[in-house]
Amino acid sequence: MKKIITIVGARPQFIKAAALNRVFRRDYSGQVKELIVHTGQHYDESMSSVFFEEMDIDPPFVTLQSGSGTHGVQTGKMMIALEEVLLSERPDAVLVYGDTNSTMAGALVASKCNIPLVHVEAGLRSFMRTMPEEINRIVTDHVSTLLFSPTQKGMDNLQKEGMSSNGHRPFHPENPGVFLCGDVMYDNALYYGGKSEVAAEIAFLEGRKFVLSTIHRDHNTDHPEVLRGIIETLMHLIDTYQLEWVLPVHPRLKKNLEAQPDLLAALQSHSKIHLIQPVGYIAMLQLEKMSHMIVTDSGGVQKEAYFAERPCLILRDTTEWTEIVETGRAKLVGADPEKIRTAFGEMVTAQFAEWPQLYGDGKAAEAIAAEMMALMQ
Ligand code: UD1
Ligand code: UDP
């Protein structure tokens, strides 16, 4: 029986992990045991346990208490605790997802313990090293044994950095296996998106014409004037186009709105603006489909906008998901009020007949699991 330790810690990683957890249990139950280690980076019920329950993910085998903090404190705490777990469990492989501090902490510890590291969502680059996520991605890719890229662009990025597969096993960090596999988030959007009964907490929005937003990037939330510029511009646009606005509020946004009480009060007192708690994944997929348009700085939500066939404004200057911008279904607007206004006006009336499939065939997790099993033989 092989043993995999999957390291997760932040909301998007619980969601991504669901796809492989499902496949390992369904197709390889007698051959592999997956143990999930939760770093504790996200800990609110609405940012963490809700996903394990509704997506039927194995409960964490260990939850570390890393919590919030500066990058050094948070990553350092994770590394100390993760090392203990890996040294005592000695898994056959460690699996990490995406680009958070939990990803990088897991990657560094696994590689230094000489345990084969598997990175799902490899090769993505924003080409902005001021983004903490960009550092996390680069470090993780460069110490991985198996790299699974969701896009051809990701494959090209890896090749430029000297990582491409020669196809010859055994794979190891000097001879990594690099695979194009599609996106596990697309697998999940198909798998969980079919539920027809609208989640109770969002039922009041049925039949309304609304823009859906999530905002949590440090470069948007942590600078008071930047955040104010985004919020005031969008409030004005909501009024101009007679729309409603729904914002499931990420804890980082909550903290930064509370630091600007007049801005928070303006949002709360507006009858067409709905600040709601972060919702579960199934409710989020439903909100995306119910929405008229999506405005976000989230990596995952900009892609789900595409899956749901909704135009999207991306509150960032660059994206690692360049395909959706190239198709014209999403526009990069940064935090620039003028760009937001212009793009909003164009996208709010845009009609797109076709949404070509960009992120695989919904079976990325199956392909990844098969390669991981081969790695561990
Ligand atoms: C993290 C990831 C980011 C990812 C996002 C997904 C890093 C560097 N950033 O950003 O890439 O897009 O998760 O949502 O890893 N907080 C709570 N409750 C929680 C979690 C956080 O109140 O359960 C608050 C704390 O005040 C904390 C702040 O949110 O300081 C930020 O949390 P943190 O995990 O450091 O970064 P995120 O912004 O969530
Ligand atoms: N999401 C969710 N509830 C919310 C907001 C987002 O379930 O209230 C989901 C969303 O559907 C997507 C993922 O969280 O699958 C994206 O995570 P997030 O935006 O936190 O991080 P990022 O993708 O930017 O790293």
Short mmCIF file of C-alpha atoms and ligand atoms in Angstrom, two decimals:
data_model
loop_
_atom_site.label_atom_id
_atom_site.label_comp_id
_atom_site.label_asym_id
_atom_site.label_seq_id
_atom_site.Cartn_x
_atom_site.Cartn_y
_atom_site.Cartn_z
CA MET A 1 0.00 0.00 0.00
CA LYS A 2 1.50 3.35 -1.07
CA LYS A 3 1.12 6.50 1.00
CA ILE A 4 0.59 10.03 -0.31
CA ILE A 5 0.59 13.09 1.90
CA THR A 6 -1.40 15.96 0.43
CA ILE A 7 -0.62 19.35 1.92
CA VAL A 8 -3.37 21.98 1.76
CA GLY A 9 -4.13 25.08 3.78
CA ALA A 10 -6.10 27.71 1.87
CA ARG A 11 -9.61 27.72 0.40
CA PRO A 12 -8.72 27.08 -3.25
CA GLN A 13 -6.56 24.11 -2.24
CA PHE A 14 -9.35 22.31 -0.41
CA ILE A 15 -11.41 22.70 -3.56
CA LYS A 16 -8.64 21.48 -5.88
CA ALA A 17 -7.81 18.56 -3.56
CA ALA A 18 -11.38 17.26 -3.79
CA ALA A 19 -10.87 16.05 -7.36
CA LEU A 20 -7.87 13.79 -6.68
CA ASN A 21 -9.18 12.65 -3.31
CA ARG A 22 -12.29 11.42 -5.12
CA VAL A 23 -10.27 9.57 -7.78
CA PHE A 24 -7.83 7.93 -5.34
CA ARG A 25 -10.72 6.61 -3.26
CA ARG A 26 -12.74 5.46 -6.24
CA ASP A 27 -10.05 3.93 -8.49
CA TYR A 28 -7.10 3.04 -6.26
CA SER A 29 -8.63 2.21 -2.89
CA GLY A 30 -6.56 -0.93 -2.24
CA GLN A 31 -3.36 0.50 -3.61
CA VAL A 32 -2.89 3.92 -2.10
CA LYS A 33 -3.81 5.82 1.02
CA GLU A 34 -4.00 9.60 0.77
CA LEU A 35 -3.52 11.46 4.04
CA ILE A 36 -4.48 15.14 4.01
CA VAL A 37 -2.44 17.54 6.11
CA HIS A 38 -4.08 20.94 6.70
CA THR A 39 -1.54 23.63 7.53
CA GLY A 40 -4.15 25.80 9.29
CA GLN A 41 -3.52 28.79 7.00
CA HIS A 42 -7.29 29.26 6.58
CA TYR A 43 -9.24 28.37 9.69
CA ASP A 44 -12.66 30.11 9.66
CA GLU A 45 -15.44 27.59 9.19
CA SER A 46 -16.54 29.34 5.98
CA MET A 47 -12.98 29.26 4.60
CA SER A 48 -12.13 25.69 5.56
CA SER A 49 -14.36 22.99 7.08
CA VAL A 50 -17.35 23.82 4.89
CA PHE A 51 -15.45 22.47 1.87
CA PHE A 52 -14.44 19.17 3.50
CA GLU A 53 -18.07 18.56 4.39
CA GLU A 54 -19.91 19.58 1.24
CA MET A 55 -17.32 18.20 -1.21
CA ASP A 56 -16.89 14.94 0.72
CA ILE A 57 -13.12 15.31 1.10
CA ASP A 58 -11.38 13.02 3.60
CA PRO A 59 -11.05 14.96 6.85
CA PRO A 60 -7.52 16.16 7.57
CA PHE A 61 -5.36 13.52 9.18
CA VAL A 62 -3.52 16.36 10.94
CA THR A 63 -4.38 20.06 11.22
CA LEU A 64 -1.39 22.25 12.05
CA GLN A 65 -1.91 25.55 13.80
CA SER A 66 0.04 27.83 11.45
CA GLY A 67 -2.70 30.48 11.27
CA SER A 68 -2.18 34.02 9.99
CA GLY A 69 1.00 36.08 10.09
CA THR A 70 3.69 37.69 7.99
CA HIS A 71 5.09 35.53 5.22
CA GLY A 72 8.14 34.50 7.22
CA VAL A 73 6.21 33.68 10.38
CA GLN A 74 3.45 31.81 8.58
CA THR A 75 5.72 29.84 6.24
CA GLY A 76 8.27 29.15 8.97
CA LYS A 77 5.65 27.75 11.37
CA MET A 78 4.30 25.55 8.61
CA MET A 79 7.73 24.22 7.73
CA ILE A 80 8.64 23.30 11.29
CA ALA A 81 5.41 21.40 11.80
CA LEU A 82 5.34 19.81 8.35
CA GLU A 83 8.84 18.45 8.71
CA GLU A 84 7.81 16.52 11.81
CA VAL A 85 4.85 15.01 10.01
CA LEU A 86 6.85 14.00 6.93
CA LEU A 87 9.72 12.53 8.93
CA SER A 88 7.39 10.40 10.99
CA GLU A 89 5.08 9.34 8.15
CA ARG A 90 7.69 8.91 5.37
CA PRO A 91 5.16 9.00 2.49
CA ASP A 92 5.96 7.75 -1.02
CA ALA A 93 5.00 11.15 -2.45
CA VAL A 94 3.90 14.60 -1.32
CA LEU A 95 1.20 16.40 -3.30
CA VAL A 96 0.76 20.19 -3.30
CA TYR A 97 -1.56 22.52 -5.22
CA GLY A 98 -1.32 26.01 -6.60
CA ASP A 99 0.69 28.88 -5.19
CA THR A 100 -0.01 29.73 -1.58
CA ASN A 101 2.37 29.84 1.35
CA SER A 102 1.11 26.35 2.28
CA THR A 103 2.18 25.14 -1.18
CA MET A 104 5.69 26.50 -0.89
CA ALA A 105 6.19 25.38 2.72
CA GLY A 106 5.14 21.86 1.74
CA ALA A 107 7.37 21.90 -1.32
CA LEU A 108 10.50 23.00 0.53
CA VAL A 109 10.07 20.51 3.34
CA ALA A 110 9.23 17.55 1.08
CA SER A 111 12.14 18.20 -1.23
CA LYS A 112 14.61 18.58 1.64
CA CYS A 113 13.35 15.32 3.11
CA ASN A 114 14.01 13.77 -0.33
CA ILE A 115 10.41 12.78 -0.79
CA PRO A 116 9.15 13.01 -4.40
CA LEU A 117 7.09 16.17 -4.76
CA VAL A 118 4.09 16.48 -7.05
CA HIS A 119 2.88 19.95 -8.04
CA VAL A 120 -0.58 20.34 -9.50
CA GLU A 121 -1.06 23.68 -11.30
CA ALA A 122 2.58 23.89 -12.32
CA GLY A 123 4.05 26.35 -14.80
CA LEU A 124 1.65 29.24 -14.27
CA ARG A 125 3.33 32.61 -14.17
CA SER A 126 2.03 36.16 -13.76
CA PHE A 127 5.53 37.53 -14.41
CA MET A 128 5.12 39.79 -11.38
CA ARG A 129 7.60 38.88 -8.72
CA THR A 130 5.99 41.36 -6.37
CA MET A 131 3.14 38.84 -6.01
CA PRO A 132 3.91 36.43 -3.17
CA GLU A 133 2.16 33.72 -5.19
CA GLU A 134 4.66 34.11 -8.05
CA ILE A 135 7.56 33.34 -5.72
CA ASN A 136 5.67 30.36 -4.31
CA ARG A 137 5.03 28.98 -7.81
CA ILE A 138 8.59 29.35 -9.01
CA VAL A 139 10.11 27.76 -5.92
CA THR A 140 7.64 24.89 -5.93
CA ASP A 141 8.08 24.07 -9.62
CA HIS A 142 11.85 24.03 -9.34
CA VAL A 143 11.93 21.40 -6.58
CA SER A 144 9.18 19.16 -7.97
CA THR A 145 9.52 15.66 -9.37
CA LEU A 146 6.17 15.58 -11.19
CA LEU A 147 4.73 18.81 -12.57
CA PHE A 148 1.19 18.93 -13.89
CA SER A 149 0.34 22.00 -15.90
CA PRO A 150 -3.28 22.83 -16.69
CA THR A 151 -2.40 24.80 -19.85
CA GLN A 152 -0.03 24.78 -22.81
CA LYS A 153 1.10 28.23 -21.69
CA GLY A 154 2.20 26.67 -18.41
CA MET A 155 4.12 23.99 -20.31
CA ASP A 156 5.86 26.69 -22.36
CA ASN A 157 6.80 28.62 -19.22
CA LEU A 158 8.33 25.52 -17.68
CA GLN A 159 10.30 24.77 -20.80
CA LYS A 160 11.72 28.31 -20.80
CA GLU A 161 12.86 27.73 -17.22
CA GLY A 162 14.63 24.53 -18.22
CA MET A 163 11.94 22.09 -17.16
CA SER A 164 10.52 19.82 -19.78
CA SER A 165 10.12 16.08 -19.67
CA ASN A 166 12.32 13.73 -21.65
CA GLY A 167 9.75 11.06 -20.82
CA HIS A 168 12.36 8.70 -19.38
CA ARG A 169 11.68 7.28 -15.96
CA PRO A 170 12.66 7.31 -13.19
CA PHE A 171 11.63 10.90 -12.67
CA HIS A 172 13.46 12.90 -10.02
CA PRO A 173 14.02 16.65 -9.50
CA GLU A 174 16.92 16.68 -11.98
CA ASN A 175 14.80 14.76 -14.48
CA PRO A 176 11.28 15.91 -13.73
CA GLY A 177 8.16 14.52 -15.36
CA VAL A 178 6.24 17.45 -16.86
CA PHE A 179 2.69 16.83 -18.06
CA LEU A 180 -0.13 18.79 -19.64
CA CYS A 181 -3.21 17.46 -17.91
CA GLY A 182 -6.08 19.98 -17.92
CA ASP A 183 -7.44 21.70 -14.87
CA VAL A 184 -8.75 19.94 -11.76
CA MET A 185 -10.95 22.98 -11.14
CA TYR A 186 -12.71 22.30 -14.40
CA ASP A 187 -13.20 18.68 -13.29
CA ASN A 188 -14.81 20.02 -10.13
CA ALA A 189 -16.97 22.63 -11.83
CA LEU A 190 -18.47 19.82 -13.94
CA TYR A 191 -18.78 17.39 -11.02
CA TYR A 192 -20.34 19.73 -8.46
CA GLY A 193 -22.04 22.16 -10.84
CA GLY A 194 -25.04 19.98 -11.63
CA LYS A 195 -26.91 20.47 -8.36
CA SER A 196 -30.13 22.21 -9.28
CA GLU A 197 -31.50 23.23 -5.88
CA VAL A 198 -30.20 26.71 -5.12
CA ALA A 199 -28.33 26.94 -1.79
CA ALA A 200 -30.51 28.53 0.92
CA GLU A 201 -28.11 31.38 1.68
CA ILE A 202 -28.29 32.71 -1.88
CA ALA A 203 -31.90 31.90 -2.75
CA PHE A 204 -32.90 35.57 -2.23
CA LEU A 205 -30.84 36.45 -5.35
CA GLU A 206 -32.81 34.29 -7.77
CA GLY A 207 -34.19 36.31 -10.64
CA ARG A 208 -32.09 39.40 -9.92
CA LYS A 209 -29.58 40.92 -12.32
CA PHE A 210 -26.32 41.19 -10.44
CA VAL A 211 -22.59 41.50 -10.75
CA LEU A 212 -20.66 39.01 -8.59
CA SER A 213 -17.34 40.09 -7.08
CA THR A 214 -14.60 38.71 -4.94
CA ILE A 215 -11.64 40.85 -3.87
CA HIS A 216 -8.81 39.54 -1.73
CA ARG A 217 -5.41 40.20 -3.36
CA ASP A 218 -3.01 42.01 -1.06
CA HIS A 219 -2.25 44.62 -3.73
CA ASN A 220 -5.96 45.55 -3.90
CA THR A 221 -7.07 45.21 -0.28
CA ASP A 222 -4.07 46.28 1.77
CA HIS A 223 -3.68 49.77 0.29
CA PRO A 224 -6.59 51.94 1.51
CA GLU A 225 -6.66 54.27 -1.51
CA VAL A 226 -6.50 51.41 -4.00
CA LEU A 227 -9.36 49.58 -2.31
CA ARG A 228 -11.42 52.76 -2.09
CA GLY A 229 -10.84 53.45 -5.79
CA ILE A 230 -12.06 49.98 -6.80
CA ILE A 231 -15.10 50.01 -4.51
CA GLU A 232 -16.25 53.55 -5.31
CA THR A 233 -15.85 52.99 -9.05
CA LEU A 234 -17.85 49.79 -8.97
CA MET A 235 -20.57 51.30 -6.73
CA HIS A 236 -21.01 54.05 -9.26
CA LEU A 237 -21.19 51.59 -12.17
CA ILE A 238 -23.79 49.47 -10.36
CA ASP A 239 -26.01 52.56 -10.08
CA THR A 240 -25.36 53.70 -13.66
CA TYR A 241 -26.30 50.33 -15.16
CA GLN A 242 -29.08 49.63 -12.61
CA LEU A 243 -27.59 46.38 -11.46
CA GLU A 244 -27.19 44.74 -8.09
CA TRP A 245 -23.83 43.77 -6.64
CA VAL A 246 -23.06 40.65 -4.62
CA LEU A 247 -19.82 40.35 -2.69
CA PRO A 248 -18.97 37.25 -0.66
CA VAL A 249 -16.45 38.93 1.62
CA HIS A 250 -13.06 37.24 2.05
CA PRO A 251 -11.60 37.78 5.58
CA ARG A 252 -8.78 39.89 4.16
CA LEU A 253 -11.31 42.23 2.52
CA LYS A 254 -13.39 42.30 5.71
CA LYS A 255 -10.38 43.37 7.77
CA ASN A 256 -9.50 46.12 5.30
CA LEU A 257 -13.06 47.41 4.89
CA GLU A 258 -13.42 47.61 8.66
CA ALA A 259 -10.34 49.84 8.64
CA GLN A 260 -12.27 52.32 6.43
CA PRO A 261 -15.62 52.59 8.26
CA ASP A 262 -17.14 55.19 5.92
CA LEU A 263 -16.53 52.96 2.89
CA LEU A 264 -17.96 49.94 4.68
CA ALA A 265 -21.00 51.98 5.77
CA ALA A 266 -21.59 53.16 2.20
CA LEU A 267 -21.62 49.55 0.99
CA GLN A 268 -23.81 48.33 3.83
CA SER A 269 -26.41 51.06 3.42
CA HIS A 270 -26.80 50.62 -0.35
CA SER A 271 -30.01 48.69 -1.06
CA LYS A 272 -28.63 47.04 -4.23
CA ILE A 273 -25.35 45.88 -2.69
CA HIS A 274 -25.19 42.61 -0.81
CA LEU A 275 -22.16 41.93 1.37
CA ILE A 276 -22.42 38.26 2.32
CA GLN A 277 -20.26 35.76 4.20
CA PRO A 278 -17.95 33.63 2.05
CA VAL A 279 -20.18 30.90 0.66
CA GLY A 280 -19.56 27.20 0.09
CA TYR A 281 -18.23 25.97 -3.25
CA ILE A 282 -21.55 24.67 -4.59
CA ALA A 283 -23.25 27.98 -3.73
CA MET A 284 -20.38 29.83 -5.37
CA LEU A 285 -20.76 27.87 -8.61
CA GLN A 286 -24.47 28.69 -8.50
CA LEU A 287 -23.81 32.39 -7.87
CA GLU A 288 -21.45 32.44 -10.85
CA LYS A 289 -24.13 30.96 -13.10
CA MET A 290 -26.85 33.27 -11.73
CA SER A 291 -24.72 36.38 -12.19
CA HIS A 292 -24.77 38.72 -15.16
CA MET A 293 -21.06 39.48 -15.02
CA ILE A 294 -18.14 38.76 -12.69
CA VAL A 295 -15.53 41.19 -11.35
CA THR A 296 -12.74 39.54 -9.38
CA ASP A 297 -9.07 39.38 -8.53
CA SER A 298 -9.25 35.66 -7.72
CA GLY A 299 -7.34 33.17 -9.83
CA GLY A 300 -10.01 30.53 -9.42
CA VAL A 301 -13.05 32.76 -9.85
CA GLN A 302 -11.83 34.33 -13.11
CA LYS A 303 -11.61 30.83 -14.58
CA GLU A 304 -14.94 29.76 -13.15
CA ALA A 305 -16.46 32.85 -14.79
CA TYR A 306 -15.30 31.34 -18.06
CA PHE A 307 -16.68 27.89 -17.15
CA ALA A 308 -20.02 29.55 -16.31
CA GLU A 309 -19.85 31.52 -19.57
CA ARG A 310 -19.91 34.90 -17.89
CA PRO A 311 -17.79 37.88 -18.98
CA CYS A 312 -15.24 38.87 -16.40
CA LEU A 313 -13.23 41.90 -15.35
CA ILE A 314 -9.99 40.88 -13.67
CA LEU A 315 -8.85 43.37 -11.03
CA ARG A 316 -5.19 42.67 -11.81
CA ASP A 317 -2.60 43.92 -14.29
CA THR A 318 -1.55 40.44 -15.37
CA THR A 319 -2.95 36.96 -15.12
CA GLU A 320 -1.49 33.50 -15.28
CA TRP A 321 -4.71 32.36 -16.99
CA THR A 322 -3.96 34.27 -20.19
CA GLU A 323 -6.24 32.17 -22.40
CA ILE A 324 -9.44 33.71 -21.07
CA VAL A 325 -8.13 37.19 -21.85
CA GLU A 326 -6.98 36.13 -25.31
CA THR A 327 -10.50 34.90 -26.12
CA GLY A 328 -11.87 38.33 -25.16
CA ARG A 329 -14.15 36.81 -22.50
CA ALA A 330 -12.18 38.51 -19.73
CA LYS A 331 -10.41 41.86 -19.49
CA LEU A 332 -7.52 42.89 -17.28
CA VAL A 333 -8.36 46.18 -15.59
CA GLY A 334 -6.00 46.34 -12.64
CA ALA A 335 -7.24 48.76 -10.01
CA ASP A 336 -7.49 51.63 -12.46
CA PRO A 337 -10.91 53.38 -12.26
CA GLU A 338 -10.75 54.46 -15.90
CA LYS A 339 -9.97 50.96 -17.16
CA ILE A 340 -12.66 49.50 -14.91
CA ARG A 341 -15.29 51.94 -16.26
CA THR A 342 -14.41 51.37 -19.91
CA ALA A 343 -14.24 47.58 -19.66
CA PHE A 344 -17.39 47.42 -17.54
CA GLY A 345 -19.32 49.34 -20.18
CA GLU A 346 -18.09 47.01 -22.92
CA MET A 347 -18.58 43.75 -21.07
CA VAL A 348 -21.95 44.46 -19.47
CA THR A 349 -23.66 44.26 -22.86
CA ALA A 350 -21.29 41.77 -24.51
CA GLN A 351 -22.74 38.60 -26.02
CA PHE A 352 -20.49 35.67 -26.80
CA ALA A 353 -21.87 32.81 -28.83
CA GLU A 354 -19.15 30.27 -28.13
CA TRP A 355 -16.90 29.52 -25.21
CA PRO A 356 -14.24 27.13 -26.53
CA GLN A 357 -13.05 24.48 -24.08
CA LEU A 358 -9.69 25.66 -22.72
CA TYR A 359 -9.00 23.61 -19.63
CA GLY A 360 -9.13 19.95 -20.58
CA ASP A 361 -11.88 17.37 -20.73
CA GLY A 362 -12.92 17.23 -17.08
CA LYS A 363 -10.64 14.26 -16.37
CA ALA A 364 -7.45 15.99 -15.22
CA ALA A 365 -7.53 14.23 -11.85
CA GLU A 366 -7.68 10.79 -13.50
CA ALA A 367 -4.57 11.58 -15.57
CA ILE A 368 -2.68 12.95 -12.57
CA ALA A 369 -3.57 9.97 -10.37
CA ALA A 370 -2.38 7.50 -13.02
CA GLU A 371 1.01 9.25 -13.33
CA MET A 372 1.38 9.43 -9.56
CA MET A 373 0.73 5.70 -9.26
CA ALA A 374 3.42 5.06 -11.89
CA LEU A 375 5.85 7.31 -9.99
CA MET A 376 5.38 5.33 -6.78
CA GLN A 377 5.87 1.84 -8.33
C1 UD1 B 1 -4.12 33.30 0.64
C2 UD1 B 1 -3.05 33.07 -0.42
C3 UD1 B 1 -3.57 33.54 -1.77
C4 UD1 B 1 -4.90 32.88 -2.11
C5 UD1 B 1 -5.88 33.08 -0.96
C6 UD1 B 1 -7.11 32.28 -1.24
C7 UD1 B 1 -0.69 33.29 0.28
C8 UD1 B 1 0.50 34.16 0.27
N1 UD1 B 1 -1.84 33.86 -0.12
O1 UD1 B 1 -4.35 34.70 0.71
O2 UD1 B 1 -2.64 33.18 -2.76
O3 UD1 B 1 -5.41 33.45 -3.27
O4 UD1 B 1 -5.30 32.61 0.27
O5 UD1 B 1 -8.21 32.72 -0.52
O6 UD1 B 1 -0.60 32.15 0.64
N2 UD1 B 1 -8.02 35.38 7.82
C9 UD1 B 1 -9.09 35.14 8.63
N3 UD1 B 1 -9.59 33.87 8.66
C10 UD1 B 1 -9.06 32.85 7.94
C11 UD1 B 1 -7.96 33.12 7.13
C12 UD1 B 1 -7.46 34.39 7.07
O7 UD1 B 1 -9.60 36.02 9.30
O8 UD1 B 1 -9.58 31.72 8.02
C13 UD1 B 1 -7.52 36.78 7.72
C14 UD1 B 1 -6.35 37.09 8.63
O9 UD1 B 1 -6.50 38.39 9.07
C15 UD1 B 1 -5.16 37.01 7.69
C16 UD1 B 1 -5.75 37.47 6.36
O10 UD1 B 1 -7.09 37.01 6.37
O11 UD1 B 1 -4.10 37.81 8.11
C17 UD1 B 1 -5.03 36.93 5.16
O12 UD1 B 1 -4.92 35.51 5.20
P1 UD1 B 1 -3.71 34.74 4.49
O13 UD1 B 1 -3.96 33.28 4.54
O14 UD1 B 1 -2.41 35.22 5.01
O15 UD1 B 1 -3.77 35.25 3.00
P2 UD1 B 1 -5.00 35.34 1.99
O16 UD1 B 1 -5.24 36.76 1.68
O17 UD1 B 1 -6.14 34.53 2.50
N1 UDP B 2 -15.05 30.39 -3.52
C1 UDP B 2 -16.00 29.86 -2.65
N2 UDP B 2 -16.72 30.72 -1.88
C2 UDP B 2 -16.55 32.07 -1.93
C3 UDP B 2 -15.57 32.59 -2.82
C4 UDP B 2 -14.82 31.73 -3.59
O1 UDP B 2 -16.19 28.65 -2.59
O2 UDP B 2 -17.24 32.78 -1.19
C5 UDP B 2 -14.28 29.46 -4.33
C6 UDP B 2 -14.34 29.73 -5.82
O3 UDP B 2 -15.49 29.12 -6.37
C7 UDP B 2 -13.06 29.12 -6.32
C8 UDP B 2 -12.10 29.31 -5.15
O4 UDP B 2 -12.91 29.61 -4.02
O5 UDP B 2 -13.21 27.74 -6.58
C9 UDP B 2 -11.14 30.41 -5.41
O6 UDP B 2 -10.41 30.66 -4.25
P1 UDP B 2 -9.87 32.11 -3.85
O7 UDP B 2 -10.54 33.13 -4.64
O8 UDP B 2 -9.96 32.18 -2.37
O9 UDP B 2 -8.31 31.98 -4.20
P2 UDP B 2 -7.48 32.06 -5.55
O10 UDP B 2 -8.12 31.18 -6.56
O11 UDP B 2 -7.42 33.49 -5.96
O12 UDP B 2 -6.13 31.59 -5.14
#
